[in-house]
Short mmCIF file of C-alpha atoms in Angstrom, two decimals:
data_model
loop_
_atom_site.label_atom_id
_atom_site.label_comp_id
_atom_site.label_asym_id
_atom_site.label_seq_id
_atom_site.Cartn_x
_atom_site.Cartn_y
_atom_site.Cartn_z
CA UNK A 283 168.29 166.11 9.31
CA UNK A 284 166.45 169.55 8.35
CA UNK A 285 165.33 169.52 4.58
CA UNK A 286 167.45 172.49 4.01
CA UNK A 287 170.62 170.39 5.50
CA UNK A 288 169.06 167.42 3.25
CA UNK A 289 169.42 170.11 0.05
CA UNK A 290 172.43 171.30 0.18
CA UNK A 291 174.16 167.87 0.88
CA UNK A 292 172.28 166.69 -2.00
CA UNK A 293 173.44 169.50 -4.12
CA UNK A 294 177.09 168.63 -2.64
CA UNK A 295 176.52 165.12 -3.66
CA UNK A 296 175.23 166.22 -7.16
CA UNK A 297 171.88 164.53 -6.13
CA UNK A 298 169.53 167.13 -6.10
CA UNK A 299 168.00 167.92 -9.54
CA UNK A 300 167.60 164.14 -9.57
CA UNK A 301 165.72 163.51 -6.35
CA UNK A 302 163.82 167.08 -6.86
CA UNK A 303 162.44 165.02 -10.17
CA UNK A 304 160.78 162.19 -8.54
CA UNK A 305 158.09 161.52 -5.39
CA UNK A 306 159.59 161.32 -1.93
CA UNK A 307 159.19 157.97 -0.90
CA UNK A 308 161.53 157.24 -4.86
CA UNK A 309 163.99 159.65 -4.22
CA UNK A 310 164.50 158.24 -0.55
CA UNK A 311 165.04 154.73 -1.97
CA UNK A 312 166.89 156.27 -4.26
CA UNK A 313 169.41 157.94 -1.95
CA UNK A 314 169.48 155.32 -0.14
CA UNK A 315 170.67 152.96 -3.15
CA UNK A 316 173.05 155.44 -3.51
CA UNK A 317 174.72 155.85 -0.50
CA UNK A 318 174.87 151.75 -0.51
CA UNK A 319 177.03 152.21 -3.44
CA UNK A 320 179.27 154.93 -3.32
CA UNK A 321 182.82 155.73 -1.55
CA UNK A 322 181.17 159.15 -0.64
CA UNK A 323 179.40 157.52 2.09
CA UNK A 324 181.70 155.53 3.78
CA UNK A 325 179.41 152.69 4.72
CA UNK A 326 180.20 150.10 1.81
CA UNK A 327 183.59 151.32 -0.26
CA UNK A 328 185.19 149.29 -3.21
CA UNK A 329 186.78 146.08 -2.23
CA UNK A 330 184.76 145.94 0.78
CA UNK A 331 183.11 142.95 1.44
CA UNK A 332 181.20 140.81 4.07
CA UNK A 333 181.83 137.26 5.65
CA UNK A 334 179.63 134.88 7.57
CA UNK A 335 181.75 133.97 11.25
CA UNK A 336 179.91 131.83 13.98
CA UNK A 337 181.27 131.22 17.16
CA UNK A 338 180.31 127.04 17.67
CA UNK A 339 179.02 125.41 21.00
CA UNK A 340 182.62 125.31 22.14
CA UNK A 341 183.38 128.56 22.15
CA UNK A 342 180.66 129.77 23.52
CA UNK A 343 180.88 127.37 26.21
CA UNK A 344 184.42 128.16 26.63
CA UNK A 345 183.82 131.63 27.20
CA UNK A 346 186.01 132.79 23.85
CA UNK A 347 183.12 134.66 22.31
CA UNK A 348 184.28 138.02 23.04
CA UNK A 349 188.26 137.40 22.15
CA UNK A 350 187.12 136.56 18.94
CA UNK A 351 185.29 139.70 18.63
CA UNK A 352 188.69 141.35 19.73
CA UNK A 353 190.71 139.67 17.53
CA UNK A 354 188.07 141.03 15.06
CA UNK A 355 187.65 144.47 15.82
CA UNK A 356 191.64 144.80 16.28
CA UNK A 357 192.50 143.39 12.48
CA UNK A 358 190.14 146.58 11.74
CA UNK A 359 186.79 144.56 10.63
CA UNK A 360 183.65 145.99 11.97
CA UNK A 361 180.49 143.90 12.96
CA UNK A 362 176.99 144.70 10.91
CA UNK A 363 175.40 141.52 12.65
CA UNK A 364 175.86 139.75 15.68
CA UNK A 365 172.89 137.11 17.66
CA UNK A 366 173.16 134.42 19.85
CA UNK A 367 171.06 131.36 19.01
CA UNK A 368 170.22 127.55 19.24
CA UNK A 369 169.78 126.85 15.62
CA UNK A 370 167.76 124.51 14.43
CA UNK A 371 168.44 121.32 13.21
CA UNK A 372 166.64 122.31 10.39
CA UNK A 373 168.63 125.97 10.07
CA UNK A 374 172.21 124.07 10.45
CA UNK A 375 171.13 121.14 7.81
CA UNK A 376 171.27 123.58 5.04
CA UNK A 377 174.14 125.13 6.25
CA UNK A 378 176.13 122.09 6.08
CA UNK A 379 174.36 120.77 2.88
CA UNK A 380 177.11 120.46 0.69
CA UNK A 381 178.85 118.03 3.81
CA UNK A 382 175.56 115.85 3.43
CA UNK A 383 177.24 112.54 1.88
CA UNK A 384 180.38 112.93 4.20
CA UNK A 385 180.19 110.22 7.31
CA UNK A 386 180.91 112.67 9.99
CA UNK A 387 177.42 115.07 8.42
CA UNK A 388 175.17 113.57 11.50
CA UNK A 389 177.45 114.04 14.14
CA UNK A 390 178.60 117.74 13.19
CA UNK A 391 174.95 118.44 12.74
CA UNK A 392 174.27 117.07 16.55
CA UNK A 393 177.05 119.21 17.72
CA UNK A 394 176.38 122.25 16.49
CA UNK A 395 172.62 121.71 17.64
CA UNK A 396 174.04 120.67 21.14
CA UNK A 397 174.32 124.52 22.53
CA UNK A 398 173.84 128.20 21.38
CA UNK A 399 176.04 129.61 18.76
CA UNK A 400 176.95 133.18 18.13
CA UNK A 401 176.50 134.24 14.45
CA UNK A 402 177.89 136.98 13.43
CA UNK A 403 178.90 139.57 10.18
CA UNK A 404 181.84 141.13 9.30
CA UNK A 405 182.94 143.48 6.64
CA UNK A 406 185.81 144.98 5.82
CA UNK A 407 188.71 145.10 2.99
CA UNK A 408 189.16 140.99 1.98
CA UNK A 409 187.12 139.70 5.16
CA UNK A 410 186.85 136.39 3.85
CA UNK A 411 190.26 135.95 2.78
CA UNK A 412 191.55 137.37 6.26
CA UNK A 413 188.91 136.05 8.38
CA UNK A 414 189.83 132.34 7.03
CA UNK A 415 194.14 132.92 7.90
CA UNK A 416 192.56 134.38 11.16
CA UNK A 417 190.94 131.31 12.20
CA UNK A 418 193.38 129.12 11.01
CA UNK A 419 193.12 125.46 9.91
CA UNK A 420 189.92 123.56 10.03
CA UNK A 421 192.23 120.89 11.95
CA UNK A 422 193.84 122.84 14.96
CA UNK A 423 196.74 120.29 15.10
CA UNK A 424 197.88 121.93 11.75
CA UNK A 425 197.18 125.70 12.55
CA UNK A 426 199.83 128.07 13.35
CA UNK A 427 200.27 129.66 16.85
CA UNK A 428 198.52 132.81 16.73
CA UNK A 429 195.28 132.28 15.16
CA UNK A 430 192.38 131.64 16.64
CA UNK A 431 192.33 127.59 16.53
CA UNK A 432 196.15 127.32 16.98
CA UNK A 433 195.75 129.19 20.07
CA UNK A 434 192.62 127.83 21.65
CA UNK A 435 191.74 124.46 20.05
CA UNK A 436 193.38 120.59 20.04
CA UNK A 437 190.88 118.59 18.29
CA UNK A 438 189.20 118.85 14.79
CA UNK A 439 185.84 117.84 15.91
CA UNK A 440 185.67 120.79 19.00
CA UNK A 441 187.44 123.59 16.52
CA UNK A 442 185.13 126.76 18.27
CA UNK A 443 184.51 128.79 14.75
CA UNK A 444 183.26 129.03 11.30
CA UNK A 445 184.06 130.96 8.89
CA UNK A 446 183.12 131.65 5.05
CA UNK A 447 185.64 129.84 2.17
CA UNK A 448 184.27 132.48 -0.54
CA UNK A 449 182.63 135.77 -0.92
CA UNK A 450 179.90 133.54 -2.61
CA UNK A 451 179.59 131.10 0.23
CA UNK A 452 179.35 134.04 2.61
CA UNK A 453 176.90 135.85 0.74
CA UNK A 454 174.56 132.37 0.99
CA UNK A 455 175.35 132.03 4.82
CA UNK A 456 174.74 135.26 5.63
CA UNK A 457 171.26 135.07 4.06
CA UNK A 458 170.83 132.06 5.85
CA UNK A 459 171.33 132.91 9.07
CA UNK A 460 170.45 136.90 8.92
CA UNK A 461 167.45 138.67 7.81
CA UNK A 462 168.08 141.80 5.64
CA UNK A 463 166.78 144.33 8.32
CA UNK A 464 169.52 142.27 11.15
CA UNK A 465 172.07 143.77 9.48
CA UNK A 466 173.33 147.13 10.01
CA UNK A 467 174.97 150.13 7.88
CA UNK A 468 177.28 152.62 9.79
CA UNK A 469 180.26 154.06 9.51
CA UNK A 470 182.21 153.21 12.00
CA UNK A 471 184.33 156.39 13.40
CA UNK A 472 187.59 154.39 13.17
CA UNK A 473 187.29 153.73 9.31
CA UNK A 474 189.41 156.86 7.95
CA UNK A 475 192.52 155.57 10.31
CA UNK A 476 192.14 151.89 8.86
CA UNK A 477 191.56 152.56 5.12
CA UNK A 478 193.17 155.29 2.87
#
């Protein structure tokens, strides 16, 4: 962007006399901070927030990595992370910490560590809320035709995805598994015909 562009859109944004006060590299951070924050931008409006998804061993194995993303996209969520991995023993041991005392902690942890998972981020309006009704019932025998395990899983212990409970869980899993820099700020070109 030209800096006289850059001016007038900060004038526009009522920015200018603010950045014009302080040294570059502060008034970049400071736009940026800005832009994080406000509806103006489009990249992170009110009531939007982010949840931690990952496509298990299963699922990858099964091949149902990319109607997840579908199912996904279609809802009207967009992606600011995606990676295939083999995590760690260590990596899914803190994921799972709060299952630790449960008797069925060892053998989820083998599982998951048995092939490479897809990890992914979504954000949208109530992602967490929607993701977990889109996935369906952590026991597929009790989910509902239509999501994701009633559709494509039979047995608790092979149930293909995670999702986050909570916007707090997610914000914890998504700093587990994703560096700050992995994740990425856009504005997708689809957002005005989703949101009002």
């Amino acid at each position: 962007m030209e800096a006289k562009h850059l001016k007038e859109w900060l004038k526009e944004l009522g920015m200018f006399t603010f950045v014009k006060r302080r040294r570059l590299r502060n008034s970049i951070f400071a736009l940026f901070k800005y832009l994080k924050t406000t509806p103006k931008s489009g990249i992170m409006a009110p009531n939007t927030e982010r949840t931690f998804i990952a496509v298990k061993p299963d699922g990858v194995q099964r091949g149902l990595v990319g109607e997840i993303i579908k199912r996904f996209e279609q809802k009207g969520f967009r992606m600011v992370a995606m990676k295939l991995l083999h995590a760690s023993e260590e990596l899914l041991k803190e994921h799972y910490i709060d299952l630790k005392d449960k008797p069925f902690y060892p053998g989820l942890v083998k599982y998951m560590n048995s092939g490479p998972i897809v990890a992914m981020v979504w954000e949208g309006l109530n992602v967490v809320k929607t993701g977990r009704l889109m996935l369906g019932e952590t026991n597929p025998a009790d989910s509902k035709p239509g999501t994701i395990r009633g559709d494509f899983c039979i047995q608790v212990g092979r149930n293909i995805i995670h999702g986050s409970d909570s916007v707090e869980s997610a914000q914890k899993e998504i700093n587990l598994w994703f560096k700050p820099a992995e994740l990425v700020d856009f504005k997708s070109c689809a957002h005005d015909w989703i949101y009002e």
